Amino acid sequence: MPVISLDHRVAGPPELVAGVLRETAPAAAAVARAGARLTAQAALLVAGDEVRVTLPGGLVGCRTRITRAGRDGLWSELAAGPAAALRHATRIVADGTGGTLVRDELAWTAPLGGLGRLTDPVLRRYGHRLLDARRDVLAERAGELSVAPVVVGAAIVRDGRLLAAQRSYPAALAGRWELPGGGVEPGESEAGALVRECAEELDARVEIGERLGTDLPIGRRVLRIHTARLLPGSPEPQPREHRALRWVGVREIAALGWLDADRAVVAELLGLLRP
């Protein structure tokens, strides 16, 4: 199985780089620079999602399935296509200076046995172009988001259930579900912003816990999720700015029509509810 890899450094923390790796738009931009086309149904990828890559000329395409997505990188494998096997792994670690070390690796098995191996040099050249393009796009997007405004969301858990809020506006998002929260104002901490937002949106008083998952790109902003709990004596949360609120359990979380960014942390949310 031929393997090619590229090691490089990104000037941004692993939490941010991990989020960019899951973003469809930069991935599509990198593939386009290599002369192909990438399409996906979600803006932020999670395990189980599939992406389609059409090679130059549009005659050959493949579908790859995300097998793992988290703080330490992104992994995918061939779901359908002309190759016998195809694996893509992007591993990330902190470099100790505030940046991130990235190892991007492609491995494949050509179709048709020995005859198919005649295509390996072509695939190797294309693979190197793709990895170079991914390096450049990753650095560009991480640099853009490193100075982006921050939005915070609260994963409020009570008695093994999570509080979900249904959007009432804008029209394009109405009816979909999210975690309560909002933008961090100048001079405000993330925890302070969440306390304020929960008071304004829910009429509830909360205590903020640890940060959950990775940074999640949402356009020109970055979403960060924190765990939270209702303080003793807090009023019951009310949908002051949402269409509805719902306390959901493990079996209900995955079935909700989450916004793309909130959907990206469903695995972590399930982990909060499981003993």
mmCIF file of C-alpha atoms in Angstrom:
data_model
loop_
_atom_site.group_PDB
_atom_site.id
_atom_site.type_symbol
_atom_site.label_atom_id
_atom_site.label_comp_id
_atom_site.label_asym_id
_atom_site.label_seq_id
_atom_site.Cartn_x
_atom_site.Cartn_y
_atom_site.Cartn_z
ATOM 1 C CA MET A 1 0.000 0.000 0.000
ATOM 2 C CA PRO A 2 1.688 3.267 -1.103
ATOM 3 C CA VAL A 3 1.807 5.940 1.596
ATOM 4 C CA ILE A 4 2.622 9.637 1.302
ATOM 5 C CA SER A 5 2.713 12.109 4.167
ATOM 6 C CA LEU A 6 3.402 15.753 4.921
ATOM 7 C CA ASP A 7 4.474 17.177 8.287
ATOM 8 C CA HIS A 8 3.965 20.872 8.976
ATOM 9 C CA ARG A 9 3.177 23.387 11.703
ATOM 10 C CA VAL A 10 0.110 25.611 12.037
ATOM 11 C CA ALA A 11 0.243 28.822 14.074
ATOM 12 C CA GLY A 12 -2.806 28.064 16.188
ATOM 13 C CA PRO A 13 -3.798 25.816 19.114
ATOM 14 C CA PRO A 14 -4.882 22.195 18.479
ATOM 15 C CA GLU A 15 -8.479 22.956 19.529
ATOM 16 C CA LEU A 16 -8.752 25.460 16.679
ATOM 17 C CA VAL A 17 -6.920 23.343 14.104
ATOM 18 C CA ALA A 18 -9.097 20.329 14.955
ATOM 19 C CA GLY A 19 -12.196 22.419 14.300
ATOM 20 C CA VAL A 20 -10.911 23.640 10.934
ATOM 21 C CA LEU A 21 -10.135 20.065 9.886
ATOM 22 C CA ARG A 22 -13.817 19.229 10.351
ATOM 23 C CA GLU A 23 -14.982 22.188 8.252
ATOM 24 C CA THR A 24 -16.182 21.285 4.756
ATOM 25 C CA ALA A 25 -15.479 24.605 3.020
ATOM 26 C CA PRO A 26 -11.678 24.659 3.584
ATOM 27 C CA ALA A 27 -11.490 20.982 2.622
ATOM 28 C CA ALA A 28 -13.339 21.758 -0.619
ATOM 29 C CA ALA A 29 -11.007 24.704 -1.280
ATOM 30 C CA ALA A 30 -7.942 22.492 -0.848
ATOM 31 C CA VAL A 31 -9.328 19.805 -3.148
ATOM 32 C CA ALA A 32 -10.188 22.479 -5.732
ATOM 33 C CA ARG A 33 -6.587 23.746 -5.687
ATOM 34 C CA ALA A 34 -5.510 20.210 -6.516
ATOM 35 C CA GLY A 35 -7.890 20.208 -9.488
ATOM 36 C CA ALA A 36 -10.761 18.137 -8.105
ATOM 37 C CA ARG A 37 -14.113 18.781 -6.424
ATOM 38 C CA LEU A 38 -15.376 17.886 -2.953
ATOM 39 C CA THR A 39 -19.007 17.915 -1.841
ATOM 40 C CA ALA A 40 -20.593 17.083 1.512
ATOM 41 C CA GLN A 41 -23.995 17.500 3.136
ATOM 42 C CA ALA A 42 -22.748 19.033 6.395
ATOM 43 C CA ALA A 43 -20.723 22.175 7.075
ATOM 44 C CA LEU A 44 -18.887 20.440 9.931
ATOM 45 C CA LEU A 45 -18.035 16.762 9.680
ATOM 46 C CA VAL A 46 -18.654 14.084 12.299
ATOM 47 C CA ALA A 47 -17.926 10.362 12.352
ATOM 48 C CA GLY A 48 -20.218 8.601 9.888
ATOM 49 C CA ASP A 49 -20.486 11.513 7.446
ATOM 50 C CA GLU A 50 -19.495 10.928 3.837
ATOM 51 C CA VAL A 51 -17.844 13.272 1.354
ATOM 52 C CA ARG A 52 -17.577 12.841 -2.392
ATOM 53 C CA VAL A 53 -14.418 13.703 -4.289
ATOM 54 C CA THR A 54 -14.485 13.924 -8.077
ATOM 55 C CA LEU A 55 -11.057 13.757 -9.659
ATOM 56 C CA PRO A 56 -9.831 16.051 -12.477
ATOM 57 C CA GLY A 57 -11.949 15.660 -15.592
ATOM 58 C CA GLY A 58 -14.984 14.558 -13.596
ATOM 59 C CA LEU A 59 -14.739 10.986 -14.879
ATOM 60 C CA VAL A 60 -13.617 9.288 -11.669
ATOM 61 C CA GLY A 61 -15.017 9.897 -8.221
ATOM 62 C CA CYS A 62 -15.060 8.289 -4.826
ATOM 63 C CA ARG A 63 -16.913 8.550 -1.535
ATOM 64 C CA THR A 64 -14.994 8.570 1.712
ATOM 65 C CA ARG A 65 -16.493 8.094 5.167
ATOM 66 C CA ILE A 66 -15.309 9.948 8.261
ATOM 67 C CA THR A 67 -14.359 7.304 10.803
ATOM 68 C CA ARG A 68 -13.116 9.561 13.593
ATOM 69 C CA ALA A 69 -13.147 13.292 14.339
ATOM 70 C CA GLY A 70 -11.891 14.877 17.537
ATOM 71 C CA ARG A 71 -9.266 16.921 19.318
ATOM 72 C CA ASP A 72 -6.446 14.817 17.922
ATOM 73 C CA GLY A 73 -7.399 15.002 14.242
ATOM 74 C CA LEU A 74 -9.562 13.567 11.483
ATOM 75 C CA TRP A 75 -9.641 10.102 9.864
ATOM 76 C CA SER A 76 -11.493 8.781 6.813
ATOM 77 C CA GLU A 77 -11.670 5.608 4.724
ATOM 78 C CA LEU A 78 -12.984 4.725 1.296
ATOM 79 C CA ALA A 79 -16.730 4.053 1.202
ATOM 80 C CA ALA A 80 -17.051 3.584 -2.569
ATOM 81 C CA GLY A 81 -14.840 4.167 -5.572
ATOM 82 C CA PRO A 82 -12.425 2.609 -8.043
ATOM 83 C CA ALA A 83 -9.552 2.063 -5.577
ATOM 84 C CA ALA A 84 -9.317 -1.146 -3.557
ATOM 85 C CA ALA A 85 -8.618 0.899 -0.415
ATOM 86 C CA LEU A 86 -8.025 4.517 0.535
ATOM 87 C CA ARG A 87 -7.196 5.946 3.956
ATOM 88 C CA HIS A 88 -6.609 9.540 4.977
ATOM 89 C CA ALA A 89 -5.387 10.426 8.468
ATOM 90 C CA THR A 90 -4.622 13.890 9.796
ATOM 91 C CA ARG A 91 -3.062 13.768 13.261
ATOM 92 C CA ILE A 92 -2.401 16.861 15.356
ATOM 93 C CA VAL A 93 -0.510 17.572 18.587
ATOM 94 C CA ALA A 94 0.441 20.737 20.450
ATOM 95 C CA ASP A 95 3.964 21.911 19.688
ATOM 96 C CA GLY A 96 4.562 23.418 23.135
ATOM 97 C CA THR A 97 4.692 27.014 21.871
ATOM 98 C CA GLY A 98 1.003 27.650 21.228
ATOM 99 C CA GLY A 99 1.042 26.105 17.753
ATOM 100 C CA THR A 100 0.087 22.724 16.310
ATOM 101 C CA LEU A 101 2.124 20.015 14.616
ATOM 102 C CA VAL A 102 0.216 18.302 11.804
ATOM 103 C CA ARG A 103 0.924 14.991 10.077
ATOM 104 C CA ASP A 104 -1.249 14.527 6.983
ATOM 105 C CA GLU A 105 -1.080 11.020 5.510
ATOM 106 C CA LEU A 106 -2.658 9.318 2.495
ATOM 107 C CA ALA A 107 -2.496 5.579 1.816
ATOM 108 C CA TRP A 108 -4.167 3.605 -0.962
ATOM 109 C CA THR A 109 -4.355 0.298 -2.749
ATOM 110 C CA ALA A 110 -4.894 0.582 -6.487
ATOM 111 C CA PRO A 111 -7.549 -1.554 -8.201
ATOM 112 C CA LEU A 112 -6.817 -4.501 -10.506
ATOM 113 C CA GLY A 113 -3.810 -5.825 -8.592
ATOM 114 C CA GLY A 114 -0.455 -5.487 -10.346
ATOM 115 C CA LEU A 115 -1.972 -3.803 -13.384
ATOM 116 C CA GLY A 116 -3.558 -1.140 -11.192
ATOM 117 C CA ARG A 117 -0.213 -0.322 -9.621
ATOM 118 C CA LEU A 118 0.757 1.321 -12.897
ATOM 119 C CA THR A 119 -1.416 4.236 -11.750
ATOM 120 C CA ASP A 120 0.491 4.675 -8.481
ATOM 121 C CA PRO A 121 2.905 7.339 -9.822
ATOM 122 C CA VAL A 122 -0.033 9.425 -11.037
ATOM 123 C CA LEU A 123 -1.860 9.038 -7.734
ATOM 124 C CA ARG A 124 1.317 9.875 -5.852
ATOM 125 C CA ARG A 125 1.742 13.166 -7.760
ATOM 126 C CA TYR A 126 -1.901 14.081 -7.213
ATOM 127 C CA GLY A 127 -1.690 13.121 -3.540
ATOM 128 C CA HIS A 128 1.305 15.399 -2.978
ATOM 129 C CA ARG A 129 -0.559 18.295 -4.630
ATOM 130 C CA LEU A 130 -3.541 17.645 -2.387
ATOM 131 C CA LEU A 131 -1.508 17.519 0.825
ATOM 132 C CA ASP A 132 0.342 20.729 -0.124
ATOM 133 C CA ALA A 133 -2.982 22.445 -0.800
ATOM 134 C CA ARG A 134 -4.424 21.222 2.515
ATOM 135 C CA ARG A 135 -1.397 22.595 4.356
ATOM 136 C CA ASP A 136 -1.840 26.031 2.802
ATOM 137 C CA VAL A 137 -5.605 26.204 3.287
ATOM 138 C CA LEU A 138 -5.372 24.971 6.876
ATOM 139 C CA ALA A 139 -2.837 27.676 7.723
ATOM 140 C CA GLU A 140 -4.954 30.373 6.049
ATOM 141 C CA ARG A 141 -8.204 29.399 7.760
ATOM 142 C CA ALA A 142 -6.599 28.929 11.176
ATOM 143 C CA GLY A 143 -4.995 32.356 10.865
ATOM 144 C CA GLU A 144 -8.340 33.930 9.986
ATOM 145 C CA LEU A 145 -10.138 32.284 12.902
ATOM 146 C CA SER A 146 -7.416 32.963 15.463
ATOM 147 C CA VAL A 147 -8.616 36.578 15.622
ATOM 148 C CA ALA A 148 -12.319 35.849 15.012
ATOM 149 C CA PRO A 149 -15.100 36.818 17.435
ATOM 150 C CA VAL A 150 -16.073 34.041 19.853
ATOM 151 C CA VAL A 151 -19.565 32.648 20.376
ATOM 152 C CA VAL A 152 -20.212 30.463 23.420
ATOM 153 C CA GLY A 153 -22.791 27.747 24.025
ATOM 154 C CA ALA A 154 -23.907 26.134 27.290
ATOM 155 C CA ALA A 155 -24.365 22.373 27.618
ATOM 156 C CA ILE A 156 -26.691 22.502 30.647
ATOM 157 C CA VAL A 157 -27.224 19.073 32.190
ATOM 158 C CA ARG A 158 -29.696 18.136 34.924
ATOM 159 C CA ASP A 159 -30.581 14.647 36.134
ATOM 160 C CA GLY A 160 -29.016 12.994 33.090
ATOM 161 C CA ARG A 161 -30.755 15.219 30.557
ATOM 162 C CA LEU A 162 -29.524 18.081 28.355
ATOM 163 C CA LEU A 163 -31.305 21.381 27.732
ATOM 164 C CA ALA A 164 -31.870 22.012 24.009
ATOM 165 C CA ALA A 165 -33.334 25.213 22.559
ATOM 166 C CA GLN A 166 -35.322 25.470 19.321
ATOM 167 C CA ARG A 167 -34.576 28.470 17.105
ATOM 168 C CA SER A 168 -37.407 30.841 16.273
ATOM 169 C CA TYR A 169 -35.417 33.009 13.823
ATOM 170 C CA PRO A 170 -34.062 33.684 11.240
ATOM 171 C CA ALA A 171 -36.385 31.898 8.863
ATOM 172 C CA ALA A 172 -33.603 29.725 7.419
ATOM 173 C CA LEU A 173 -32.814 28.317 10.876
ATOM 174 C CA ALA A 174 -36.236 28.409 12.547
ATOM 175 C CA GLY A 175 -37.232 25.045 13.983
ATOM 176 C CA ARG A 176 -33.705 23.694 14.314
ATOM 177 C CA TRP A 177 -32.106 23.032 17.686
ATOM 178 C CA GLU A 178 -29.060 24.503 19.414
ATOM 179 C CA LEU A 179 -27.445 24.967 22.793
ATOM 180 C CA PRO A 180 -28.287 28.298 24.448
ATOM 181 C CA GLY A 181 -25.619 30.995 24.347
ATOM 182 C CA GLY A 182 -24.366 33.927 22.329
ATOM 183 C CA GLY A 183 -21.504 36.252 21.529
ATOM 184 C CA VAL A 184 -18.728 37.233 23.918
ATOM 185 C CA GLU A 185 -18.661 41.007 24.311
ATOM 186 C CA PRO A 186 -15.408 43.034 24.489
ATOM 187 C CA GLY A 187 -13.777 42.677 27.905
ATOM 188 C CA GLU A 188 -16.060 39.767 28.843
ATOM 189 C CA SER A 189 -14.871 36.279 29.748
ATOM 190 C CA GLU A 190 -16.443 33.253 28.074
ATOM 191 C CA ALA A 191 -17.917 32.117 31.383
ATOM 192 C CA GLY A 192 -19.249 35.606 32.064
ATOM 193 C CA ALA A 193 -20.833 35.750 28.622
ATOM 194 C CA LEU A 194 -22.607 32.431 29.192
ATOM 195 C CA VAL A 195 -23.918 33.487 32.600
ATOM 196 C CA ARG A 196 -25.300 36.677 31.025
ATOM 197 C CA GLU A 197 -26.730 34.918 27.954
ATOM 198 C CA CYS A 198 -28.490 32.248 30.025
ATOM 199 C CA ALA A 199 -30.035 34.964 32.185
ATOM 200 C CA GLU A 200 -31.221 36.883 29.121
ATOM 201 C CA GLU A 201 -32.347 33.911 27.002
ATOM 202 C CA LEU A 202 -33.610 31.531 29.669
ATOM 203 C CA ASP A 203 -34.195 33.639 32.778
ATOM 204 C CA ALA A 204 -31.957 31.088 34.503
ATOM 205 C CA ARG A 205 -28.877 31.280 36.711
ATOM 206 C CA VAL A 206 -26.083 28.889 35.824
ATOM 207 C CA GLU A 207 -22.611 27.871 36.915
ATOM 208 C CA ILE A 208 -20.145 27.302 34.072
ATOM 209 C CA GLY A 209 -17.861 24.256 33.990
ATOM 210 C CA GLU A 210 -15.190 23.016 31.605
ATOM 211 C CA ARG A 211 -14.779 23.645 27.904
ATOM 212 C CA LEU A 212 -16.155 20.826 25.749
ATOM 213 C CA GLY A 213 -14.752 19.547 22.456
ATOM 214 C CA THR A 214 -12.955 21.664 19.868
ATOM 215 C CA ASP A 215 -13.368 25.175 18.516
ATOM 216 C CA LEU A 216 -16.113 25.047 15.890
ATOM 217 C CA PRO A 217 -15.912 27.431 12.921
ATOM 218 C CA ILE A 218 -19.223 29.128 12.070
ATOM 219 C CA GLY A 219 -18.579 31.483 9.198
ATOM 220 C CA ARG A 220 -16.332 34.268 10.454
ATOM 221 C CA ARG A 221 -16.767 33.330 14.111
ATOM 222 C CA VAL A 222 -15.718 30.498 16.414
ATOM 223 C CA LEU A 223 -18.114 28.579 18.671
ATOM 224 C CA ARG A 224 -16.911 27.168 21.978
ATOM 225 C CA ILE A 225 -19.101 24.923 24.109
ATOM 226 C CA HIS A 226 -18.869 24.815 27.907
ATOM 227 C CA THR A 227 -20.603 22.510 30.350
ATOM 228 C CA ALA A 228 -22.998 24.169 32.796
ATOM 229 C CA ARG A 229 -25.523 23.451 35.539
ATOM 230 C CA LEU A 230 -28.424 25.333 37.024
ATOM 231 C CA LEU A 231 -27.597 26.962 40.337
ATOM 232 C CA PRO A 232 -29.708 26.012 43.371
ATOM 233 C CA GLY A 233 -32.746 28.259 43.476
ATOM 234 C CA SER A 234 -32.540 29.185 39.803
ATOM 235 C CA PRO A 235 -35.890 29.705 38.074
ATOM 236 C CA GLU A 236 -36.875 26.976 35.650
ATOM 237 C CA PRO A 237 -35.495 27.893 32.184
ATOM 238 C CA GLN A 238 -38.001 29.657 29.957
ATOM 239 C CA PRO A 239 -37.902 30.143 26.140
ATOM 240 C CA ARG A 240 -37.662 33.936 26.189
ATOM 241 C CA GLU A 241 -35.922 34.069 22.778
ATOM 242 C CA HIS A 242 -36.515 30.548 21.452
ATOM 243 C CA ARG A 243 -39.558 28.773 20.088
ATOM 244 C CA ALA A 244 -39.265 26.004 22.672
ATOM 245 C CA LEU A 245 -36.981 24.343 25.208
ATOM 246 C CA ARG A 246 -36.641 20.620 25.781
ATOM 247 C CA TRP A 247 -34.745 18.449 28.260
ATOM 248 C CA VAL A 248 -33.484 15.530 26.157
ATOM 249 C CA GLY A 249 -31.921 12.212 27.095
ATOM 250 C CA VAL A 250 -29.365 9.981 25.404
ATOM 251 C CA ARG A 251 -31.850 8.422 22.992
ATOM 252 C CA GLU A 252 -33.238 11.791 21.864
ATOM 253 C CA ILE A 253 -30.082 13.830 21.300
ATOM 254 C CA ALA A 254 -28.976 12.328 17.982
ATOM 255 C CA ALA A 255 -32.510 12.557 16.543
ATOM 256 C CA LEU A 256 -32.873 16.319 17.021
ATOM 257 C CA GLY A 257 -32.437 18.578 13.998
ATOM 258 C CA TRP A 258 -29.379 20.374 15.380
ATOM 259 C CA LEU A 259 -27.680 23.324 13.753
ATOM 260 C CA ASP A 260 -24.506 22.135 12.039
ATOM 261 C CA ALA A 261 -22.167 23.507 14.725
ATOM 262 C CA ASP A 262 -24.121 21.931 17.596
ATOM 263 C CA ARG A 263 -24.437 18.660 15.686
ATOM 264 C CA ALA A 264 -20.630 18.571 15.621
ATOM 265 C CA VAL A 265 -20.518 18.066 19.417
ATOM 266 C CA VAL A 266 -23.283 15.447 19.710
ATOM 267 C CA ALA A 267 -20.729 12.745 20.599
ATOM 268 C CA GLU A 268 -19.371 14.891 23.435
ATOM 269 C CA LEU A 269 -22.893 15.723 24.622
ATOM 270 C CA LEU A 270 -23.762 12.035 24.767
ATOM 271 C CA GLY A 271 -20.647 11.515 26.855
ATOM 272 C CA LEU A 272 -21.932 14.040 29.402
ATOM 273 C CA LEU A 273 -25.149 12.059 29.904
ATOM 274 C CA ARG A 274 -23.769 8.539 30.026
ATOM 275 C CA PRO A 275 -22.642 7.291 33.464
#
